[in-house]
Short mmCIF file of C-alpha atoms in Angstrom, two decimals:
data_model
loop_
_atom_site.label_atom_id
_atom_site.label_comp_id
_atom_site.label_asym_id
_atom_site.label_seq_id
_atom_site.Cartn_x
_atom_site.Cartn_y
_atom_site.Cartn_z
CA GLU A 1 0.07 -0.02 -0.03
CA THR A 2 2.78 2.34 1.01
CA LEU A 3 4.62 1.65 -2.42
CA ARG A 4 1.55 2.38 -4.32
CA LYS A 5 1.10 5.72 -2.90
CA VAL A 6 4.76 6.44 -3.66
CA VAL A 7 4.14 5.47 -7.33
CA ASP A 8 0.72 7.42 -7.42
CA ALA A 9 2.51 10.46 -6.20
CA LYS A 10 4.84 10.43 -9.60
CA PRO A 11 8.19 11.39 -7.81
CA ARG A 12 10.94 12.64 -9.96
CA PHE A 13 13.28 10.38 -8.23
CA LEU A 14 13.33 8.00 -5.03
CA LEU A 15 15.70 8.12 -2.39
CA LEU A 16 15.71 4.88 -0.34
CA HIS A 17 17.51 5.16 3.12
CA CYS A 18 19.07 2.00 4.57
CA ALA A 19 20.24 2.54 8.02
CA ALA A 20 23.40 0.82 9.40
CA SER A 21 21.36 -1.04 11.88
CA SER A 22 19.02 -2.55 9.31
CA PRO A 23 17.84 -5.98 10.45
CA ALA A 24 17.58 -7.25 6.96
CA PRO A 25 20.42 -7.84 4.56
CA ARG A 26 20.36 -4.32 2.65
CA VAL A 27 21.28 -5.50 -0.84
CA PHE A 28 18.29 -8.22 -0.66
CA LEU A 29 16.10 -5.44 0.73
CA GLY A 30 16.93 -3.06 -2.22
CA ARG A 31 16.47 -5.63 -4.68
CA SER A 32 13.05 -6.55 -3.34
CA ILE A 33 11.74 -3.01 -3.30
CA LEU A 34 13.02 -2.26 -6.74
CA ALA A 35 11.32 -5.44 -7.99
CA ARG A 36 8.07 -4.32 -6.32
CA LEU A 37 8.43 -0.74 -7.78
CA GLN A 38 9.00 -2.17 -11.31
CA ALA A 39 5.85 -4.41 -10.92
CA LEU A 40 4.10 -1.17 -10.28
CA ALA A 41 5.49 0.38 -13.42
CA CYS A 42 7.49 2.94 -11.34
CA ARG A 43 10.35 4.27 -13.61
CA ALA A 44 11.41 7.08 -11.24
CA PRO A 45 15.42 6.75 -10.78
CA MET A 46 16.40 5.25 -7.45
CA VAL A 47 19.21 6.90 -5.23
CA TRP A 48 20.48 4.63 -2.62
CA TRP A 49 21.25 6.23 0.72
CA PHE A 50 23.23 3.67 2.74
CA GLU A 51 24.57 4.42 6.24
CA TYR A 52 27.87 3.05 7.59
CA ASP A 53 28.92 2.98 11.15
CA THR A 54 32.84 2.89 10.16
CA ASP A 55 35.22 5.93 9.59
CA HIS A 56 38.07 3.79 8.64
CA PRO A 57 39.37 4.72 5.04
CA ASP A 58 39.77 1.03 3.97
CA THR A 59 36.82 -0.62 5.62
CA LEU A 60 34.37 1.93 4.10
CA PRO A 61 35.17 1.43 0.55
CA ILE A 62 35.11 -2.38 0.94
CA ARG A 63 31.86 -2.38 2.81
CA ALA A 64 30.18 0.04 0.36
CA GLY A 65 31.46 -1.64 -2.79
CA SER A 66 30.29 -5.03 -1.39
CA GLU A 67 26.77 -3.77 -1.19
CA LEU A 68 26.24 -0.70 -3.66
CA GLY A 69 28.57 -2.08 -6.13
CA GLY A 70 26.58 -5.18 -6.39
CA LEU A 71 23.33 -3.16 -6.99
CA PHE A 72 24.95 -1.08 -9.75
CA VAL A 73 26.69 -3.73 -11.39
CA ASP A 74 23.15 -5.44 -11.88
CA GLY A 75 21.87 -2.04 -13.25
CA LEU A 76 19.78 -1.33 -10.21
CA GLY A 77 20.03 2.40 -9.16
CA GLU A 78 21.16 5.67 -10.71
CA GLY A 79 22.92 7.27 -7.73
CA LEU A 80 24.07 6.84 -4.13
CA PHE A 81 24.23 9.04 -0.86
CA LEU A 82 27.08 7.45 1.21
CA ASP A 83 26.47 8.56 4.97
CA ALA A 84 29.50 7.67 7.49
CA PRO A 85 31.08 9.28 10.45
CA ALA A 86 34.33 9.71 8.49
CA ALA A 87 35.93 12.74 7.24
CA ALA A 88 34.32 14.22 4.09
CA GLU A 89 37.27 13.33 1.76
CA VAL A 90 37.30 9.86 2.82
CA VAL A 91 33.48 9.41 2.15
CA ARG A 92 33.82 11.31 -1.01
CA GLU A 93 36.53 8.94 -2.20
CA ALA A 94 34.88 5.90 -1.18
CA ALA A 95 31.60 7.08 -3.12
CA PHE A 96 33.56 7.73 -6.35
CA ASN A 97 35.45 4.51 -6.10
CA VAL A 98 32.22 2.57 -5.94
CA LEU A 99 30.92 4.51 -8.96
CA GLN A 100 33.85 4.12 -10.93
CA ALA A 101 34.32 0.34 -10.12
CA SER A 102 30.72 -0.21 -11.10
CA ARG A 103 30.93 1.84 -14.29
CA MET A 104 28.48 4.37 -13.12
CA ARG A 105 30.64 7.23 -13.33
CA ILE A 106 34.34 7.62 -14.57
CA SER A 107 36.07 10.38 -12.82
CA LYS A 108 39.69 9.24 -12.62
CA THR A 109 42.22 6.91 -14.09
CA GLU A 110 41.44 3.24 -13.75
CA PHE A 111 44.27 1.04 -12.84
CA ILE A 112 44.51 -2.83 -13.31
CA SER A 113 47.33 -4.94 -11.82
CA CYS A 114 48.22 -8.51 -11.30
CA PRO A 115 48.36 -10.02 -7.78
CA SER A 116 52.13 -10.39 -8.08
CA CYS A 117 54.06 -13.85 -8.00
CA GLY A 118 57.46 -15.30 -8.27
CA ARG A 119 57.70 -14.35 -11.95
CA THR A 120 57.18 -10.53 -11.10
CA LEU A 121 60.18 -8.61 -12.35
CA PHE A 122 59.85 -5.44 -10.27
CA ASP A 123 58.43 -4.10 -7.04
CA LEU A 124 54.78 -4.24 -8.15
CA GLN A 125 53.36 -2.30 -5.10
CA GLU A 126 56.02 0.57 -5.25
CA THR A 127 55.84 0.65 -9.17
CA SER A 128 52.02 0.86 -9.11
CA ALA A 129 52.07 3.67 -6.61
CA ARG A 130 54.58 5.72 -8.60
CA ILE A 131 52.65 5.28 -11.88
CA ARG A 132 49.42 6.17 -10.08
CA SER A 133 51.07 9.37 -8.80
CA LYS A 134 52.14 10.40 -12.29
CA THR A 135 48.93 9.32 -14.16
CA GLY A 136 46.09 9.26 -11.83
CA HIS A 137 44.51 12.45 -13.19
CA LEU A 138 43.18 11.03 -16.61
CA PRO A 139 39.63 10.23 -16.44
CA GLY A 140 38.60 7.38 -18.62
CA VAL A 141 42.06 6.07 -19.17
CA ARG A 142 42.77 2.56 -18.05
CA ILE A 143 46.44 1.42 -17.41
CA ALA A 144 47.54 -1.89 -16.58
CA ILE A 145 50.67 -2.78 -14.61
CA MET A 146 51.80 -6.43 -14.84
CA GLY A 147 54.71 -7.94 -13.32
CA CYS A 148 55.71 -10.33 -16.03
CA ILE A 149 54.70 -11.21 -19.72
CA VAL A 150 53.52 -14.82 -18.88
CA ASN A 151 50.25 -13.69 -17.76
CA GLY A 152 50.26 -9.94 -18.08
CA PRO A 153 49.05 -9.47 -21.56
CA GLY A 154 46.08 -11.87 -20.91
CA GLU A 155 45.11 -10.10 -17.61
CA MET A 156 45.19 -6.53 -18.80
CA ALA A 157 41.64 -6.95 -20.01
CA ASP A 158 40.42 -3.93 -21.60
CA ALA A 159 43.26 -1.65 -20.52
CA ASP A 160 44.12 1.20 -22.92
CA PHE A 161 47.93 1.05 -22.05
CA GLY A 162 49.99 -1.72 -20.60
CA TYR A 163 53.33 -1.59 -18.63
CA VAL A 164 54.68 -4.98 -18.32
CA GLY A 165 57.83 -6.43 -16.90
CA SER A 166 59.61 -8.46 -19.84
CA ALA A 167 63.15 -9.13 -18.41
CA ALA A 168 65.24 -8.15 -15.41
CA GLY A 169 65.41 -4.27 -15.51
CA LYS A 170 63.28 -4.17 -18.66
CA VAL A 171 59.50 -3.14 -19.35
CA ASP A 172 57.37 -3.67 -22.70
CA LEU A 173 54.64 -1.12 -23.19
CA TYR A 174 51.32 -2.10 -24.91
CA VAL A 175 48.57 -0.32 -26.44
CA LYS A 176 45.52 -2.25 -25.83
CA LYS A 177 46.74 -5.89 -26.32
CA THR A 178 49.45 -5.04 -28.91
CA CYS A 179 53.17 -4.55 -27.68
CA VAL A 180 54.32 -1.30 -29.38
CA ARG A 181 57.80 -0.88 -27.54
CA ARG A 182 60.02 -3.54 -26.10
CA GLY A 183 62.89 -3.85 -23.59
CA ILE A 184 62.69 -0.30 -22.20
CA PRO A 185 65.19 0.24 -19.50
CA PHE A 186 63.28 0.37 -16.00
CA ALA A 187 64.52 3.76 -15.16
CA ASP A 188 63.10 5.27 -18.37
CA ALA A 189 59.71 3.18 -18.52
CA ASP A 190 57.68 5.72 -16.48
CA GLN A 191 58.42 8.59 -18.94
CA ALA A 192 58.10 6.22 -22.05
CA LEU A 193 54.64 5.34 -20.71
CA ILE A 194 53.61 9.15 -20.57
CA ASP A 195 54.91 9.65 -23.85
CA LEU A 196 52.91 7.05 -25.31
CA ILE A 197 49.77 8.24 -23.70
CA LYS A 198 50.42 11.56 -25.12
CA GLU A 199 51.05 10.17 -28.70
CA HIS A 200 47.58 8.71 -28.41
CA GLY A 201 45.86 11.92 -27.32
CA LYS A 202 44.81 10.67 -24.02
CA TRP A 203 47.13 12.93 -21.77
CA GLU A 204 46.07 15.95 -19.89
CA ASP A 205 48.31 18.21 -17.78
CA PRO A 206 47.68 17.78 -14.04
#
């Protein structure tokens, strides 16, 4: 009856509030309500308002991603309102990360990286952080950072550019899944990647 009244009011959008203390699984709750609204022919955009009781900069995006990300990936919902007792920058970053990961809104560079293994030819964590610091301001660009050529090219998915360890102290660069530069000395590889991005018209000055 309540949902029927909501639909009859012809709202421009819906804001569904899910408290942190909700006794029901919130993803299930969201799916159920959307299914009932669709059965009533309601086409108003849904904005999810999810509360979280954590202010930890790592825990918040993990929890938000596991719930809101699942809804967005399935095409359920058009926006989010993330409510948490954390600093505004932490909440904003978590919200944008959820939107980016679920392909709802691309607002920064997307990075793809292998999990690292015994074949990795450089410090993957350090190298990834360094490349992120230099190229993290390019919305819509996908960059893969892979430790070796054994599985790297296949794991790059739909990356625009690839940075792949090919031998000790050497890096190969890819455009999509095509290797375009081989055996670049490790010390020169970051700049070579930036030059390659510029050549393809994807670079913007920070």
